[in-house]
XYZ file of C-alpha atoms in Angstrom:
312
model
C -9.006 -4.654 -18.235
C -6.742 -1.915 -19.656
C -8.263 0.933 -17.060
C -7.938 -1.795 -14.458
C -4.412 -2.451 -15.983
C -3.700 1.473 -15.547
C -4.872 1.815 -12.157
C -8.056 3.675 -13.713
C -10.288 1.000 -10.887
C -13.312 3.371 -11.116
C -13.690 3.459 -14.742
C -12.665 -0.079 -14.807
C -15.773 -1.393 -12.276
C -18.299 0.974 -14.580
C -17.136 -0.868 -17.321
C -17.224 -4.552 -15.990
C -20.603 -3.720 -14.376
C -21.929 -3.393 -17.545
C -20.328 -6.866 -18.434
C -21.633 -8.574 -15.489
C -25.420 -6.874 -16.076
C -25.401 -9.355 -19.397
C -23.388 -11.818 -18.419
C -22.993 -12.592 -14.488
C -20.478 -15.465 -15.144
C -18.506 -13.840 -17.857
C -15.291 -15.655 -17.212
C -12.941 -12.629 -17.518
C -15.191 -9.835 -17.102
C -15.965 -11.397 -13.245
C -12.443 -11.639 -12.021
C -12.264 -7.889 -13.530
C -15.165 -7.113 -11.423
C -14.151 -8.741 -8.387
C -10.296 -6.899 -8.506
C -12.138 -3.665 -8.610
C -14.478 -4.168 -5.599
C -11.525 -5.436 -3.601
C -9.395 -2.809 -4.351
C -12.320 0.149 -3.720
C -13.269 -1.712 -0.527
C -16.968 -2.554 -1.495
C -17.812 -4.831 0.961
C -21.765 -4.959 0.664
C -21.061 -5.566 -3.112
C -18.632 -8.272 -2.472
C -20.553 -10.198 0.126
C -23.909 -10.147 -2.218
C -22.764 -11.439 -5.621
C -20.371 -13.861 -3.457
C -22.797 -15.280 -1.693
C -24.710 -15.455 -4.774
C -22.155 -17.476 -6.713
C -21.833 -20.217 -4.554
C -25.548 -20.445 -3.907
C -26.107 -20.423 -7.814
C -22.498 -22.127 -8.661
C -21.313 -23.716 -6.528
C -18.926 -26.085 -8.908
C -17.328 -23.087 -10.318
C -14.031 -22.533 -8.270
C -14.535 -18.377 -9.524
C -17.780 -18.498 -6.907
C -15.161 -19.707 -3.992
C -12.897 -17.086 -5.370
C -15.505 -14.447 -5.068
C -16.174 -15.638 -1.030
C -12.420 -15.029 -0.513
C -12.076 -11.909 -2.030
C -14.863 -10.738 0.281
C -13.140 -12.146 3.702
C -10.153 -10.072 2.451
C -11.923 -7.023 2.508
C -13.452 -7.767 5.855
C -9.618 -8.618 7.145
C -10.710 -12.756 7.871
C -7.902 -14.037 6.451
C -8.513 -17.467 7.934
C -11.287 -17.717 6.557
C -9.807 -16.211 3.151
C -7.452 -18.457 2.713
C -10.250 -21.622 3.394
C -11.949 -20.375 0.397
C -8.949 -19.584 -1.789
C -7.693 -23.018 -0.946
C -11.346 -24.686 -2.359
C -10.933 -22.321 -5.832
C -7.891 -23.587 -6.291
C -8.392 -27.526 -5.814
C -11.379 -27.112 -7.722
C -9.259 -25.401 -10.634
C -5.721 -26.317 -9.673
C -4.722 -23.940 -12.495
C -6.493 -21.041 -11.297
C -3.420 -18.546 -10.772
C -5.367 -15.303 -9.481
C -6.512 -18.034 -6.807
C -3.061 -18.925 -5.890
C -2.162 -15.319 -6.026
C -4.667 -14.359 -3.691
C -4.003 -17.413 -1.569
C -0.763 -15.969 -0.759
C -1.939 -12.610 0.079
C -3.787 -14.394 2.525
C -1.143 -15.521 4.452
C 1.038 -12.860 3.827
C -1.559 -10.715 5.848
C -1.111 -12.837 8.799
C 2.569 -13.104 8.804
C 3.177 -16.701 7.139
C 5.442 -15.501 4.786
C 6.752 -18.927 3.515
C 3.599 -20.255 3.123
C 2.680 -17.419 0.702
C 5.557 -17.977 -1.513
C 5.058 -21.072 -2.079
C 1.659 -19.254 -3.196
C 3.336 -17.476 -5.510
C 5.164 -20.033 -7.129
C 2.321 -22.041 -8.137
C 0.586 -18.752 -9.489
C 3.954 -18.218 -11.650
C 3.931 -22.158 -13.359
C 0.354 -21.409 -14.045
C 0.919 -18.057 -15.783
C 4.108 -18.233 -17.117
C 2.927 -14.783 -19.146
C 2.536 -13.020 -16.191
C 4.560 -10.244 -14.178
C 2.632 -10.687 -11.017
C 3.319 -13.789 -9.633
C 7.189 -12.026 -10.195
C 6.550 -9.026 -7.877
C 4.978 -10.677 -5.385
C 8.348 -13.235 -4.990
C 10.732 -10.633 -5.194
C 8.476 -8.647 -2.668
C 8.904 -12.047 -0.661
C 12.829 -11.925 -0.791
C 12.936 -7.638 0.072
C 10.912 -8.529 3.437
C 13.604 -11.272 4.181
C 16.291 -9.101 3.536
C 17.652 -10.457 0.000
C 17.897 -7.162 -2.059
C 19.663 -9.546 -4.503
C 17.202 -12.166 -5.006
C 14.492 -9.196 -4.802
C 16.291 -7.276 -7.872
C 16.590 -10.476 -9.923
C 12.916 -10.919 -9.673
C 11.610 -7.886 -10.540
C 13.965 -7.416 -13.575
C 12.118 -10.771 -14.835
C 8.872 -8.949 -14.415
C 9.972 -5.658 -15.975
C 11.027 -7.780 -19.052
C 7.200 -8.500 -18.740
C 5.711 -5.645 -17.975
C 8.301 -2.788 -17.709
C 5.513 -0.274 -16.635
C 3.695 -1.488 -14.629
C 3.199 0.813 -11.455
C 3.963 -1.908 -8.730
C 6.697 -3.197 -10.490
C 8.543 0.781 -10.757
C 7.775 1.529 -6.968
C 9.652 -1.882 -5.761
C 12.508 -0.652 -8.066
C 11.963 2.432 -6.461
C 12.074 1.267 -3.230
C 15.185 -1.139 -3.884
C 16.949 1.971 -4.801
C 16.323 3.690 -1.834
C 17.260 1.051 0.097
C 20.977 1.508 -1.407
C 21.069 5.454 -0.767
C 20.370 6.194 -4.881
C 17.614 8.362 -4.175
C 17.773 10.129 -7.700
C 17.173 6.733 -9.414
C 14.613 5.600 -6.469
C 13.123 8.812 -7.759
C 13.047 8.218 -11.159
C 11.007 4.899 -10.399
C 8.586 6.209 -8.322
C 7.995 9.029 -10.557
C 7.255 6.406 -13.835
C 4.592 4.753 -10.948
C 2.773 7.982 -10.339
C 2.864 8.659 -14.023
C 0.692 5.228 -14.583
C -1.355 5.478 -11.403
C -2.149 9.102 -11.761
C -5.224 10.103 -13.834
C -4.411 12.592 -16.008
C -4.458 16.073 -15.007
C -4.741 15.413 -11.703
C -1.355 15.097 -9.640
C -2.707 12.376 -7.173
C -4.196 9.097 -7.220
C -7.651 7.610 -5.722
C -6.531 4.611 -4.052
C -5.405 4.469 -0.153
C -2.894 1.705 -1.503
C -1.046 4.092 -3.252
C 0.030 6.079 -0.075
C 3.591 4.355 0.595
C 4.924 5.388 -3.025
C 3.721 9.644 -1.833
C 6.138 9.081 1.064
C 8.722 7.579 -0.961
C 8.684 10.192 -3.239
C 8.830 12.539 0.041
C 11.683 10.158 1.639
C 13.599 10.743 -1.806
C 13.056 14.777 -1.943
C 14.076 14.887 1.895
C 17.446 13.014 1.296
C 17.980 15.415 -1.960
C 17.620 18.309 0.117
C 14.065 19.580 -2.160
C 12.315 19.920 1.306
C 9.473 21.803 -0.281
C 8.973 18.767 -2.354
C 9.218 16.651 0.075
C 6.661 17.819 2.156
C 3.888 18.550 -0.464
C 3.786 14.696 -1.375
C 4.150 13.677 2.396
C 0.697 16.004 2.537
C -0.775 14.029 -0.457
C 0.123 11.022 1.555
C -1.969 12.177 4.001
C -4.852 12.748 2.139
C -4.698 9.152 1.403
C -4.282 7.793 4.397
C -4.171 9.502 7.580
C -3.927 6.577 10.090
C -0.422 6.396 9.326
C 2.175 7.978 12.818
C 4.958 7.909 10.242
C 3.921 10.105 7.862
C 3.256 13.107 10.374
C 7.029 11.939 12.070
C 8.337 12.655 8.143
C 6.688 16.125 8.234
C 7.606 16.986 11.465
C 11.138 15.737 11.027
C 11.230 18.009 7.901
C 10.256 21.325 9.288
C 12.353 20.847 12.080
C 15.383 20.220 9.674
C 13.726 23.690 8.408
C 14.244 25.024 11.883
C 10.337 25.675 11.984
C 10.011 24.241 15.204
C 6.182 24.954 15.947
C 5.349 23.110 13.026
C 8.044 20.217 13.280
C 6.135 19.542 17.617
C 2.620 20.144 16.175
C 3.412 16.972 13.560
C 5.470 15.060 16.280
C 2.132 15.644 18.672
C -0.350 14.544 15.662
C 1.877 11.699 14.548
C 1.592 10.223 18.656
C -1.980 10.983 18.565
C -2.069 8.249 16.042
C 0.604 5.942 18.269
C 1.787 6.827 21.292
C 4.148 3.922 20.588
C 6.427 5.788 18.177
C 9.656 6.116 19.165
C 11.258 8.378 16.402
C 8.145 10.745 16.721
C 9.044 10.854 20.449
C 12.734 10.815 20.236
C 12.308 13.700 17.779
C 9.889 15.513 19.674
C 12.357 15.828 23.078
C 15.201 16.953 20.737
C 13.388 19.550 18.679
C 11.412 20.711 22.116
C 15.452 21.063 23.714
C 16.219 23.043 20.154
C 13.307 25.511 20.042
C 13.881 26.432 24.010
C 16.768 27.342 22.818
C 16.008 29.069 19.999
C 13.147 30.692 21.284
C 12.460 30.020 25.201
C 9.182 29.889 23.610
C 7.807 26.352 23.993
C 4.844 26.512 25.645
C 3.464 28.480 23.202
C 4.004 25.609 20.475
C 1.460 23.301 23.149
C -2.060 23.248 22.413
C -3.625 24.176 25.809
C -5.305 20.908 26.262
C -1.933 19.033 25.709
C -0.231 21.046 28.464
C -1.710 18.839 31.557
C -1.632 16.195 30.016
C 1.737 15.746 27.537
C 3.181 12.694 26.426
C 5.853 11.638 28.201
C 9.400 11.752 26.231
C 11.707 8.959 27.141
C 14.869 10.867 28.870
């Protein structure tokens, strides 16, 4: 639990493999277990020892747990939330069920129906900052900063470093324009999701709070900065238009103009549907003719029959 509780997920699963070797329904060392596969994506794993929970236990409201966590991974929410909802009437107190009940609606949009998730997760662990960050998470989607701050303070008096809990400070802050505090939070997340002596982290998840720290170096100016942790973003996920819009938007600020297109072009490759990537491609196109009255040579040749059209 504490290398799960650090973000540490790979020596975390190592460790509750071992548990589950001698003891398949070890009450805490299966929801351990079951946290890790979700969050490295093991779907094969997931589906087997799911599947062989129920068949083997099928009283045990963990076993209907286990089949939800696996149509999470898959992205059948539906079908998620069905199983969530027979942990929890099996073990109405069950309050990573209700947690993860709420993440399944969440996923498809039915916010309201995941808070009330959320609180029935908090008056079943009344110890716990989770239940916390997920509300306040709740009231920064529906545009209550307020509400949102008052949350998470009540989780930080639970768990003050906990590395969700610093990047929705983080993100609160930069929300307001205080970019040298947002900093400061997202910096104390790195710091507990990082390994040490490495200056990234291994989990796709963790891309947002690399851009945020990017966002925060852009608005202070540190472009340099900025753009090295927009790059780490990438190499956690790079299905993400934004992220390429955020580097091209920075070298063009840099008057690198090549650069600034080539990330404008990658980030549409990804979604043609972007409309800052586009909007900031025309202007920085208009900016390097005249600069350079060089554009064409800042088109890859296959992109020149066939460019994206730029709304005027």
């Amino acid at each position: 639990l504490q290398a799960y509780t650090k973000y540490d997920v790979h020596t975390a699963l190592e460790s509750s493999n071992r548990v589950m070797e001698h003891d398949p329904l070890h009450p805490f060392g299966l929801l351990v277990h079951l946290a890790c596969l979700v969050a490295l994506e093991k779907k094969n794993e997931l589906f087997v020892l799911a599947h062989e929970a129920v068949q083997d236990f099928p009283e045990n409201a963990s076993s209907w747990y286990a089949v939800g966590c696996y149509y999470m991974t898959v992205r059948e929410y539906e079908k998620a939330r069905m199983h969530f909802s027979k942990a929890t009437s099996l073990d109405p107190n069950f309050g990573l069920a209700w947690l993860a009940f709420g993440h399944a609606f969440g996923a498809d949009g039915i916010h309201d129906q995941a808070n009330t998730c959320y609180f029935s997760a908090m008056k079943v662990m009344p110890g716990s900052h989770y239940p916390l960050i997920n509300i306040a998470l709740y009231h920064s989607m529906t545009n209550d900063p307020a509400l949102a701050t008052r949350y998470l303070k009540q989780a930080e008096t639970l768990a003050p470093d906990d590395g969700v809990l610093c990047h929705e400070r983080g993100t609160l802050a930069l929300q307001r324009g205080e970019y040298s505090t947002a900093l400061c939070y997202f910096q104390k997340a790195l710091g507990v999701c990082s390994s040490p002596g490495k200056d990234t982290v291994p989990l796709s998840s963790w891309e947002p709070l690399m851009n945020n720290i990017g966002h925060c170096y852009r608005h202070l100016e540190q472009y340099d900065q900025a753009l090295r942790y927009h790059f780490l973003a990438l190499t956690l996920d790079c299905s993400k238009s934004s992220t390429y819009t955020s580097i091209g938007f920075i070298y063009a600020i840099q008057n690198n103009f090549p650069e600034a297109i080539e990330h404008f072009h990658k980030a549409l490759r990804v979604n043609r549907q972007d409309i800052i990537a586009i909007d900031m491609l025309k202007k920085t196109c208009e900016l390097y003719v005249a600069d350079e009255d060089c554009l064409i040579s800042a088109i890859h040749p296959e992109e020149r029959d066939s460019a994206y059209e730029v709304t005027p």
